[in-house]
PDB file of C-alpha atoms and ligand atoms in Angstrom:
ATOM      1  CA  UNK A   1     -34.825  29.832  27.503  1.00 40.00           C
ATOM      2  CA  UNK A   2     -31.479  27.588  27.711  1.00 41.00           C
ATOM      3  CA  UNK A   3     -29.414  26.948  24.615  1.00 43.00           C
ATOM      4  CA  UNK A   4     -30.340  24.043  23.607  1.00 42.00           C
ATOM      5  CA  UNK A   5     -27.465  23.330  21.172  1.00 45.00           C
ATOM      6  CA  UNK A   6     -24.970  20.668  22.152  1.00 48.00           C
ATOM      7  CA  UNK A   7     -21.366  22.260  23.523  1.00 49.00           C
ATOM      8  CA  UNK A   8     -18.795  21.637  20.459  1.00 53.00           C
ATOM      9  CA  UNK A   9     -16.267  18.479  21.007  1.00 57.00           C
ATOM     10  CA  UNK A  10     -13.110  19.580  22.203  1.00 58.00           C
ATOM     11  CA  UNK A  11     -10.006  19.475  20.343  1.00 56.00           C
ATOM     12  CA  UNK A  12      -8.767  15.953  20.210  1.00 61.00           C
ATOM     13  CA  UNK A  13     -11.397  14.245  21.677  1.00 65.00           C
ATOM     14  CA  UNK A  14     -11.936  10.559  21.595  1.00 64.00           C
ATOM     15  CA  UNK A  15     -15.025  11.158  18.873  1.00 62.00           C
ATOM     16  CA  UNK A  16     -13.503  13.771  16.816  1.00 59.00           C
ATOM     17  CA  UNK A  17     -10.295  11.186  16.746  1.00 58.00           C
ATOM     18  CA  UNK A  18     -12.065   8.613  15.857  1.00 61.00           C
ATOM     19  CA  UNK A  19     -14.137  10.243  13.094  1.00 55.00           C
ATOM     20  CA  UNK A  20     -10.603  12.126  11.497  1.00 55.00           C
ATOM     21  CA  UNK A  21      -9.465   8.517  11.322  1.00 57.00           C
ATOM     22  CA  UNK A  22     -12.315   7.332  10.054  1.00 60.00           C
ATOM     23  CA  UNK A  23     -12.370  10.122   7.648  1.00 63.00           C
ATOM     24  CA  UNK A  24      -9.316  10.985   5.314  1.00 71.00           C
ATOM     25  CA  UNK A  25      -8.317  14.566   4.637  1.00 80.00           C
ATOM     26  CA  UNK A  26      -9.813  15.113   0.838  1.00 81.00           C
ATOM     27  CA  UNK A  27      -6.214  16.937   0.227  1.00 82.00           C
ATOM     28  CA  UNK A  28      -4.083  14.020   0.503  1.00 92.00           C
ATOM     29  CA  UNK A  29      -5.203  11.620  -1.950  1.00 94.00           C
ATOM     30  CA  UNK A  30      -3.761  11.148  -4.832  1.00 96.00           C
ATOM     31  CA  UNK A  31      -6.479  12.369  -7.812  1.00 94.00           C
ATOM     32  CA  UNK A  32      -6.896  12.076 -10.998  1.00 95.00           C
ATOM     33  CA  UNK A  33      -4.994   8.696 -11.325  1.00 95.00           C
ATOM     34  CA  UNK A  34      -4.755   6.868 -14.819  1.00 94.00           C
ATOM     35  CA  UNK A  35      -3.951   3.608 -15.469  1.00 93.00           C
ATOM     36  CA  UNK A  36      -1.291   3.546 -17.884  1.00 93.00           C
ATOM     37  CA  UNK A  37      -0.237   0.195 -18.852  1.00 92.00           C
ATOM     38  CA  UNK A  38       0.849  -3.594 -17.167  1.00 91.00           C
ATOM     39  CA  UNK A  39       4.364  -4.646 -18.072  1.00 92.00           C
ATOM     40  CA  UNK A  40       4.654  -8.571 -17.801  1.00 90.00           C
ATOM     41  CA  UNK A  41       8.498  -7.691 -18.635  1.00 91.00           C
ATOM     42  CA  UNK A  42      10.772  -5.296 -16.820  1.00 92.00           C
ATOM     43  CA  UNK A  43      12.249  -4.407 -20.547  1.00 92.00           C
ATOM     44  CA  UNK A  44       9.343  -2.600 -21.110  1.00 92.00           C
ATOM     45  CA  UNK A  45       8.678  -0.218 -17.933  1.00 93.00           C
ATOM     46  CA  UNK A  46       8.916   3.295 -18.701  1.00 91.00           C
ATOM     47  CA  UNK A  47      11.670   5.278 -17.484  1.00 88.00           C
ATOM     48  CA  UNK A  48      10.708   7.272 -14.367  1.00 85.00           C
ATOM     49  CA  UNK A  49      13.688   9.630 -14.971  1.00 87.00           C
ATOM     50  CA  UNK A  50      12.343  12.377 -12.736  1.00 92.00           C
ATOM     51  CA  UNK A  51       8.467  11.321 -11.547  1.00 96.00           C
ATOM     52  CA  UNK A  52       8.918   9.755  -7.901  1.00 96.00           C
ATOM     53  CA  UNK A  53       7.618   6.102  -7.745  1.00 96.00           C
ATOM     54  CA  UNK A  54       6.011   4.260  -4.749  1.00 97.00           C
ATOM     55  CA  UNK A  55       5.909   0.535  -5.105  1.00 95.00           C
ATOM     56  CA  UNK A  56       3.420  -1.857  -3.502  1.00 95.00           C
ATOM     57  CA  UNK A  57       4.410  -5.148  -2.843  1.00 92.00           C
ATOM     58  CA  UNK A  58       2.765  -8.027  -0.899  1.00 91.00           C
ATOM     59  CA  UNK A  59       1.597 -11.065  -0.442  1.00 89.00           C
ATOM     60  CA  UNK A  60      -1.325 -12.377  -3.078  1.00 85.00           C
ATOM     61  CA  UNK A  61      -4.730 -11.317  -1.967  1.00 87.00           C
ATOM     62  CA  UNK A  62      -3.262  -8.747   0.887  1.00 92.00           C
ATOM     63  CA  UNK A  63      -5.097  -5.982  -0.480  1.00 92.00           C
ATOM     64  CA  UNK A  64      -2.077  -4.463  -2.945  1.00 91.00           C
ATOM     65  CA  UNK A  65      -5.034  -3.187  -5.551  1.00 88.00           C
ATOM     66  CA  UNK A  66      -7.490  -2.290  -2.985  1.00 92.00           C
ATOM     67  CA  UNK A  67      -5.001   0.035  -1.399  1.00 95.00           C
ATOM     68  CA  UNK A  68      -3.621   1.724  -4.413  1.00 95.00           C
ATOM     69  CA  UNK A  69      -7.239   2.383  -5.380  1.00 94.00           C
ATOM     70  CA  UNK A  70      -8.291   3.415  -1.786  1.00 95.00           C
ATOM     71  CA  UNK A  71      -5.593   5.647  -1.651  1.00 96.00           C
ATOM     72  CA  UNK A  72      -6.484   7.318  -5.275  1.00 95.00           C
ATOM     73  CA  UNK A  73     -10.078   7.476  -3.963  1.00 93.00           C
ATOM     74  CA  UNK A  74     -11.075   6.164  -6.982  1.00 90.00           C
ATOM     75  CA  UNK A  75     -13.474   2.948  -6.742  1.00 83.00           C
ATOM     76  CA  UNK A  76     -11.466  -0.132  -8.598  1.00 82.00           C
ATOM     77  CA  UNK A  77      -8.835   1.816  -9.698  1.00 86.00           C
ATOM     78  CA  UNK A  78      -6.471  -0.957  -9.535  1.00 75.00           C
ATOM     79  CA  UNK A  79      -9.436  -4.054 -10.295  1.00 72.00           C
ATOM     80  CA  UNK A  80      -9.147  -5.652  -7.063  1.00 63.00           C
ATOM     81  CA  UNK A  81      -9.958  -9.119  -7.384  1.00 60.00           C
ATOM     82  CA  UNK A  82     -11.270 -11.921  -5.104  1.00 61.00           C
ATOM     83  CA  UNK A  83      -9.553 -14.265  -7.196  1.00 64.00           C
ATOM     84  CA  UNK A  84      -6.032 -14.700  -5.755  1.00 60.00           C
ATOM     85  CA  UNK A  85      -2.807 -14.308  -7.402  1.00 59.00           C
ATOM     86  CA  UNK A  86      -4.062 -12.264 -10.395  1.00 61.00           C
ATOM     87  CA  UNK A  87      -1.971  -9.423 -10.683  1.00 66.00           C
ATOM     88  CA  UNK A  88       1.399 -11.118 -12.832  1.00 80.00           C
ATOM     89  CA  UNK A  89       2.677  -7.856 -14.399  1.00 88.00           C
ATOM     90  CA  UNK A  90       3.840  -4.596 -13.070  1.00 92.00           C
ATOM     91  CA  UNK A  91       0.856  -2.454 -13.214  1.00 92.00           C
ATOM     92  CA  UNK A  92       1.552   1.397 -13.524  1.00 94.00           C
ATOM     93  CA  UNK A  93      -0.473   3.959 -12.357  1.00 95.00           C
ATOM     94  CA  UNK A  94       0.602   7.779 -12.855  1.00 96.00           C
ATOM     95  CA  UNK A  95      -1.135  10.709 -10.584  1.00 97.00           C
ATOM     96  CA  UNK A  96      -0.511  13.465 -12.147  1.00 97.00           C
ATOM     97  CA  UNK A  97       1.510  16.725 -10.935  1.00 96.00           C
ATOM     98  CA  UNK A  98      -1.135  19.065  -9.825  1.00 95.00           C
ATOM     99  CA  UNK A  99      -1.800  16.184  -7.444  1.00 96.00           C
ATOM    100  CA  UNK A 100       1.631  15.008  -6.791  1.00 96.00           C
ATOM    101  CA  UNK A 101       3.654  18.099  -7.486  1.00 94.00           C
ATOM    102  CA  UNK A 102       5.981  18.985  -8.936  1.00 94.00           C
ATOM    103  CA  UNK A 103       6.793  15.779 -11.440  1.00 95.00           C
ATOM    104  CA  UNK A 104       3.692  13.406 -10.282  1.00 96.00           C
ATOM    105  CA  UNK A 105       4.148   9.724  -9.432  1.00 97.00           C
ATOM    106  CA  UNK A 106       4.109   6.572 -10.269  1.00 97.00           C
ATOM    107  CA  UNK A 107       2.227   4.167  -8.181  1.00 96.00           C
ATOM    108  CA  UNK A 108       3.412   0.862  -9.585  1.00 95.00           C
ATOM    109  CA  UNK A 109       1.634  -2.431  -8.445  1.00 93.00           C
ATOM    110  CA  UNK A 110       4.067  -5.413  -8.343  1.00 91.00           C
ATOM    111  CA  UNK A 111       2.744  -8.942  -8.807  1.00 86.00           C
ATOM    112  CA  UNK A 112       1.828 -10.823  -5.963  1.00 79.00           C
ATOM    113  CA  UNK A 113       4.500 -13.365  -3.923  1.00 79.00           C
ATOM    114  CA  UNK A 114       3.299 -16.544  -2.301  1.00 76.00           C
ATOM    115  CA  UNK A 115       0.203 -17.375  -4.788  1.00 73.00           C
ATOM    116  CA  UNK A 116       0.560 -21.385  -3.947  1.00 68.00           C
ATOM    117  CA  UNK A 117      -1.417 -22.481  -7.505  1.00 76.00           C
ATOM    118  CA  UNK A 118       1.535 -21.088  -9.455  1.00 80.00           C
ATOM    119  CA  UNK A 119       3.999 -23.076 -10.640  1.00 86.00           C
ATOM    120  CA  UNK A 120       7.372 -22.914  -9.022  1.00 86.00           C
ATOM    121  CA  UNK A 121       9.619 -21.732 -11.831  1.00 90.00           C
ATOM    122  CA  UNK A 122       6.550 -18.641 -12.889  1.00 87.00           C
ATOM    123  CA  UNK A 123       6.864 -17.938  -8.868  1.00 85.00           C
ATOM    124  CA  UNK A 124      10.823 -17.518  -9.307  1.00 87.00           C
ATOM    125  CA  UNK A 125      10.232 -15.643 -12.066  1.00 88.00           C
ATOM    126  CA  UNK A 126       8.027 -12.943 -10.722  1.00 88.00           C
ATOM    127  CA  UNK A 127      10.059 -12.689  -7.449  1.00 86.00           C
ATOM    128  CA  UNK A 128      13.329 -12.420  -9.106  1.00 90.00           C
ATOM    129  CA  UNK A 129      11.807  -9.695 -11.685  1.00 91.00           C
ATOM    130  CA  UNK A 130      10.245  -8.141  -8.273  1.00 90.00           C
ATOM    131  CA  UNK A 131      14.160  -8.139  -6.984  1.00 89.00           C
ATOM    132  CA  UNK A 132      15.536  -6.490 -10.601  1.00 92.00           C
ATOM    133  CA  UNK A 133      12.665  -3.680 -10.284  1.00 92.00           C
ATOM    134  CA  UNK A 134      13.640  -2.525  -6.627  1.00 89.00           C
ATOM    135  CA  UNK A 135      17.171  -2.703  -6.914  1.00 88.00           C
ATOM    136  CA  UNK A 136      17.594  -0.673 -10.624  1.00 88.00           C
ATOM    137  CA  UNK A 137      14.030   1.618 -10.342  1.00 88.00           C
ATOM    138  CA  UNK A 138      14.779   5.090 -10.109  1.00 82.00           C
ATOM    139  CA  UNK A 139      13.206   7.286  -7.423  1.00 91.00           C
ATOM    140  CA  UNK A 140      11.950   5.053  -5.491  1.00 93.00           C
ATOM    141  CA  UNK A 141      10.214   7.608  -2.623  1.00 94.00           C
ATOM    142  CA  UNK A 142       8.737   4.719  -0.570  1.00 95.00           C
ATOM    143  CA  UNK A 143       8.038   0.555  -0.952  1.00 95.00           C
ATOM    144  CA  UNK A 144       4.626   0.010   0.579  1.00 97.00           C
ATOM    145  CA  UNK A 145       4.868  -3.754   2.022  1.00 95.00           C
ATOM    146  CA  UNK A 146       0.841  -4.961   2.361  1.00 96.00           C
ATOM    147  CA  UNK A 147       0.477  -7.586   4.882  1.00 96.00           C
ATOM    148  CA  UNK A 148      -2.847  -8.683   6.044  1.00 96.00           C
ATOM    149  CA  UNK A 149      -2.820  -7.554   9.530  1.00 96.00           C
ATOM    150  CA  UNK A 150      -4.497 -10.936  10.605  1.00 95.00           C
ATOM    151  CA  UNK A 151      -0.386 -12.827   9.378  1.00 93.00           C
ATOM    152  CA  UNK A 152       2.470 -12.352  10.747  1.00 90.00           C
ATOM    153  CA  UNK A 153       4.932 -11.423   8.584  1.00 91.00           C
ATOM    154  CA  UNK A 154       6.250 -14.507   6.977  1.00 90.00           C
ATOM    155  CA  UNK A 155       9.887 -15.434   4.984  1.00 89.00           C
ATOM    156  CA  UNK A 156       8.676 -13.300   2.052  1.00 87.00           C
ATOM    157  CA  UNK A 157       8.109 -10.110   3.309  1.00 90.00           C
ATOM    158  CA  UNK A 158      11.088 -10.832   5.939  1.00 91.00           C
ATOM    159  CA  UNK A 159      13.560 -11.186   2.650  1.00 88.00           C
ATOM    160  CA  UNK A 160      12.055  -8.037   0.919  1.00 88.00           C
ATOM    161  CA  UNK A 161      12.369  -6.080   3.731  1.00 89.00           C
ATOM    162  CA  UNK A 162      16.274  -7.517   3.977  1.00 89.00           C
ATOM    163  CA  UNK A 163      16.460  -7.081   0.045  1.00 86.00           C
ATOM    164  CA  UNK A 164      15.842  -3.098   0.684  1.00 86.00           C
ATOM    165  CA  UNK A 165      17.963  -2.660   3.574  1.00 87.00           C
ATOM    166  CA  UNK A 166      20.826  -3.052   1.429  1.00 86.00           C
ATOM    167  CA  UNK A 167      19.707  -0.956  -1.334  1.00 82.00           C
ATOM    168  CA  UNK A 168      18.503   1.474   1.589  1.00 83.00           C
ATOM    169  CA  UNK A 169      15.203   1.621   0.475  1.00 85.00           C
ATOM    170  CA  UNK A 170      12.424   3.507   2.376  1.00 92.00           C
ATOM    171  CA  UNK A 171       9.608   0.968   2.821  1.00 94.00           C
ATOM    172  CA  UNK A 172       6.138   1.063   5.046  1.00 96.00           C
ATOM    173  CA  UNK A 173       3.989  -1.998   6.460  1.00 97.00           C
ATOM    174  CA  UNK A 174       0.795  -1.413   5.260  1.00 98.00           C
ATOM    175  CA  UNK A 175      -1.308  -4.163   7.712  1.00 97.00           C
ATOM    176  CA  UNK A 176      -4.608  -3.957   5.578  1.00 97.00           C
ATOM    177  CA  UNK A 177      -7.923  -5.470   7.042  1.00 98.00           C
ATOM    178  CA  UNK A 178      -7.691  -4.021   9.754  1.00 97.00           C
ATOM    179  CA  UNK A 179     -11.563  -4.198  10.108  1.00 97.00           C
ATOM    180  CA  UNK A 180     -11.392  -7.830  10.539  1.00 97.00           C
ATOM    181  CA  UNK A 181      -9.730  -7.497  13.596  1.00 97.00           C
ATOM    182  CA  UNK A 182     -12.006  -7.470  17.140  1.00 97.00           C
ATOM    183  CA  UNK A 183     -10.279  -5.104  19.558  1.00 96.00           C
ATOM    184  CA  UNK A 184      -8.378  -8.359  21.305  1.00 97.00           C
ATOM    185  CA  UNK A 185      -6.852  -9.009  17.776  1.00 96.00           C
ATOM    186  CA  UNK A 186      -5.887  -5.515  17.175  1.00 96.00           C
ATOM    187  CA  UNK A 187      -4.517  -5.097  20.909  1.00 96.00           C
ATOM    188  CA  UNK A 188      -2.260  -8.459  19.956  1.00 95.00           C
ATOM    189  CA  UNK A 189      -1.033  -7.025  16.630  1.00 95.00           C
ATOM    190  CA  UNK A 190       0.011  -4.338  17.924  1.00 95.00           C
ATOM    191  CA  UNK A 191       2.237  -5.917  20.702  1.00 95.00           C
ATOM    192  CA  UNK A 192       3.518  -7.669  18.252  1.00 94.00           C
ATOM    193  CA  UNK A 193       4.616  -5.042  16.043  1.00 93.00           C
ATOM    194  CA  UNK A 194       6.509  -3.400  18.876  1.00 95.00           C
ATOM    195  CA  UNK A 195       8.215  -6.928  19.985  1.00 95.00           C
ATOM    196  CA  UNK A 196       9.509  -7.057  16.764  1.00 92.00           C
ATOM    197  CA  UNK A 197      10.785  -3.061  16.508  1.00 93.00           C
ATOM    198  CA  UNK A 198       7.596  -2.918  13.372  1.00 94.00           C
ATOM    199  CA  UNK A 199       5.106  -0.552  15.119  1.00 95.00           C
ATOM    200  CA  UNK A 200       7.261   2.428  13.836  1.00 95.00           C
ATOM    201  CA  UNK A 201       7.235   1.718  10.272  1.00 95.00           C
ATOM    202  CA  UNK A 202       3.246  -0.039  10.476  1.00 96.00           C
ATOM    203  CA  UNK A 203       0.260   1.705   9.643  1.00 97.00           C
ATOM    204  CA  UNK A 204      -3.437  -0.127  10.216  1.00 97.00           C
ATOM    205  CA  UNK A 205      -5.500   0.293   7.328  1.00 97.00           C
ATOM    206  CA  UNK A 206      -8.942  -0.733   6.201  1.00 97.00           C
ATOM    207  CA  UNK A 207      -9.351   0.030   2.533  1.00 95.00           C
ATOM    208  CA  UNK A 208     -12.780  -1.063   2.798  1.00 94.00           C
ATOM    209  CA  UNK A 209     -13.865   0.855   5.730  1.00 94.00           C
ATOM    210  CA  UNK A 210     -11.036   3.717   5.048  1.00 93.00           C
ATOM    211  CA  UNK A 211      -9.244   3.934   7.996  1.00 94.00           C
ATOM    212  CA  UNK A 212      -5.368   4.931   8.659  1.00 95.00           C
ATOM    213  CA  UNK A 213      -5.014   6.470   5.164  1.00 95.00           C
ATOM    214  CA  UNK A 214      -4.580   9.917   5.994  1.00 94.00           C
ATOM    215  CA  UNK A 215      -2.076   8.350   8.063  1.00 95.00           C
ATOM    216  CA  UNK A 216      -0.091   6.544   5.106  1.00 96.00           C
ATOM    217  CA  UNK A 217      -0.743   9.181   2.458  1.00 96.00           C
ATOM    218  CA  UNK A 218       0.815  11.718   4.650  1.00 95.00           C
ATOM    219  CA  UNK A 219       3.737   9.640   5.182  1.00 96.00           C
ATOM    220  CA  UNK A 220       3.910   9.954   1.394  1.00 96.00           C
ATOM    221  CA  UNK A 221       3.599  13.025   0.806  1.00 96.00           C
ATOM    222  CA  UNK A 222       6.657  13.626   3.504  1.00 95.00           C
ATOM    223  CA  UNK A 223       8.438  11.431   1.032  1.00 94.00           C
ATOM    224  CA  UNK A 224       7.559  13.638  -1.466  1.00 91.00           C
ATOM    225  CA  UNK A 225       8.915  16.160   0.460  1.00 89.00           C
ATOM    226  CA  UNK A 226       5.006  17.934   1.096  1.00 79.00           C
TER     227      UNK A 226
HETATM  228  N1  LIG B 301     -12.500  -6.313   4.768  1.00 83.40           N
HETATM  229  C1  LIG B 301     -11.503  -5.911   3.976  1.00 83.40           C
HETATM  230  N2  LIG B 301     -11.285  -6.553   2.808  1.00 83.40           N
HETATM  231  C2  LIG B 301     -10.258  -6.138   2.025  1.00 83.40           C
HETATM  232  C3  LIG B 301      -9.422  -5.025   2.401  1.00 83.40           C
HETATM  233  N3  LIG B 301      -8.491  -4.874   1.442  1.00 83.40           N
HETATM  234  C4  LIG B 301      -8.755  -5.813   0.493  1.00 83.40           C
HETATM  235  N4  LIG B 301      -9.806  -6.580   0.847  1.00 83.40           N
HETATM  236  C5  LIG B 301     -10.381  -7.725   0.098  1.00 83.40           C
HETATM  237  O1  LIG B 301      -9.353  -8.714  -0.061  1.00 83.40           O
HETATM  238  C6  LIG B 301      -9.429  -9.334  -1.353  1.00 83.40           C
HETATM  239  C7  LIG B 301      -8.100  -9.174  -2.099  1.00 83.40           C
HETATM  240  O2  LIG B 301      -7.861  -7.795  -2.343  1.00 83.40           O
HETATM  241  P1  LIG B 301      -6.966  -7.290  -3.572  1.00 83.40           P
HETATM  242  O3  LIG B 301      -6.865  -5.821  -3.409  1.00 83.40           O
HETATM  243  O4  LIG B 301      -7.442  -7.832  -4.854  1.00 83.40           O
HETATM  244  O5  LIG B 301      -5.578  -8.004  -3.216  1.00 83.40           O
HETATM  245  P2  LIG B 301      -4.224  -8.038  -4.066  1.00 83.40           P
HETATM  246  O6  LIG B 301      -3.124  -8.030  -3.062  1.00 83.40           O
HETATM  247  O7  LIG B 301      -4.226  -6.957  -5.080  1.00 83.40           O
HETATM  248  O8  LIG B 301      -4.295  -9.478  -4.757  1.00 83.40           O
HETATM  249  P3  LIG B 301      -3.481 -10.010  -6.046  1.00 83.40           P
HETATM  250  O9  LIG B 301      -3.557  -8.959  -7.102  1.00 83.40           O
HETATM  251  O10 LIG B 301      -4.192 -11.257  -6.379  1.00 83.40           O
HETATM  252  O11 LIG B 301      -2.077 -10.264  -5.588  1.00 83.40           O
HETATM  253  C8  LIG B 301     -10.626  -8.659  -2.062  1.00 83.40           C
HETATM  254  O12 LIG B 301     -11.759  -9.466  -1.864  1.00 83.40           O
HETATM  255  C9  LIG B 301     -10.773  -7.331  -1.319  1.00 83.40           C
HETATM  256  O13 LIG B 301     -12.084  -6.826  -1.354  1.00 83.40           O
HETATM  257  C10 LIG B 301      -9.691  -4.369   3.658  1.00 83.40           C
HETATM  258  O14 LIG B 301      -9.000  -3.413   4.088  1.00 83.40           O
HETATM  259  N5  LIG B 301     -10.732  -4.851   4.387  1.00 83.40           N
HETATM  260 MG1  LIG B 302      -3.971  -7.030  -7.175  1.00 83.40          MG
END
């Protein structure tokens, strides 16, 4: 009588790929994250001294709180909203150390640029408190830059990723929604990430189907020197 259990995959195979990226490694996300507080004024941040922080920054309705929560595998952590341009505070999220060792982190969700119904002057407001937080925060590991992978990156996200050049700033494209993309779309993103010298420092994510987060939590956790 034959064996009549399949042969295993083989090591790197185009399924077992495609379900590891599909499937994040339980080790890497950050657990155990509390919400600590929103801060509508820089003033009133808490001092990092020695916790790392990672900032997210983007666009309105990129995916900023989606992410933060994907990448805490907690559902909602960060209220994701379908409502545009509601996050107008600097929300702070701590992960404690026996998940971010040896200090934890601070995962600290900035408001939203590029919210049209806003008026002007509130829009000048956030950015310029945006600009204060990234050039005085302390241990700043990484800024995550969410771009909906359907835009191109537009005079926003050009001038924060100018703004941390100069303060030499570590910062990642995270191109969320990813899973709206049909396999033309995706082959045309990517081109145009490498035209534009991108493709290094982009990483395709789909917080709603979970894709390419092992691949951005390990980056952090490099950062975090893990
Ligand atoms: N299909 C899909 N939808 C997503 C993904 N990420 C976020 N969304 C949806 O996009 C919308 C906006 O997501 P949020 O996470 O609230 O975006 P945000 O950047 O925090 O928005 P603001 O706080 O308003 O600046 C919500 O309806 C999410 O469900 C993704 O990877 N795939
Ligand atoms: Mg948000």
């Amino acid at each position: 009588m034959g064996d009549s259990r399949k042969d295993p995959e083989p090591p790197g195979s185009a399924g077992q790929l495609a379900r590891r990226a599909r499937e994040p490694d339980p080790a890497l996300f950050f657990r155990d994250a509390q919400y600590v507080a929103s801060y509508p004024r820089l003033e009133d941040c808490p001092e990092a001294g020695q916790i790392p922080v990672v900032a997210v920054t983007g666009r309105s309705n990129s995916g900023k709180s989606s992410l933060i929560s994907a990448l805490c595998d907690h559902h909602n952590l960060a209220r994701s909203s379908s409502a545009p341009g509601k996050t107008r505070a600097l929300n702070y999220f701590f992960i404690p150390p026996h998940s971010a060792p040896p200090h934890g982190l601070y995962l600290v969700d900035l408001p939203g640029f590029g919210y049209a119904k806003i008026s002007r002057t509130e829009r000048r407001r956030l950015r310029a408190m945006v600009d204060r937080f990234l050039a005085g925060v302390q241990n700043m590991i990484m800024l995550v830059v969410v771009l909906d992978a359907r835009r191109k990156l537009e005079s926003e996200e050009e001038s924060i990723l100018a703004y941390c050049a100069q303060f030499d700033r570590p910062v990642v494209l995270a191109r969320t929604k990813w899973d709206r993309l049909n396999t033309r779309e995706k082959g045309m993103a990517l081109n145009d990430w490498k035209a534009r010298g991108l493709a290094g420092r982009s990483v395709a994510i789909s917080s709603t189907k979970k894709t390419g987060l092992s691949e951005l939590l390990s980056r952090l956790r490099a950062q975090l020197g893990q």
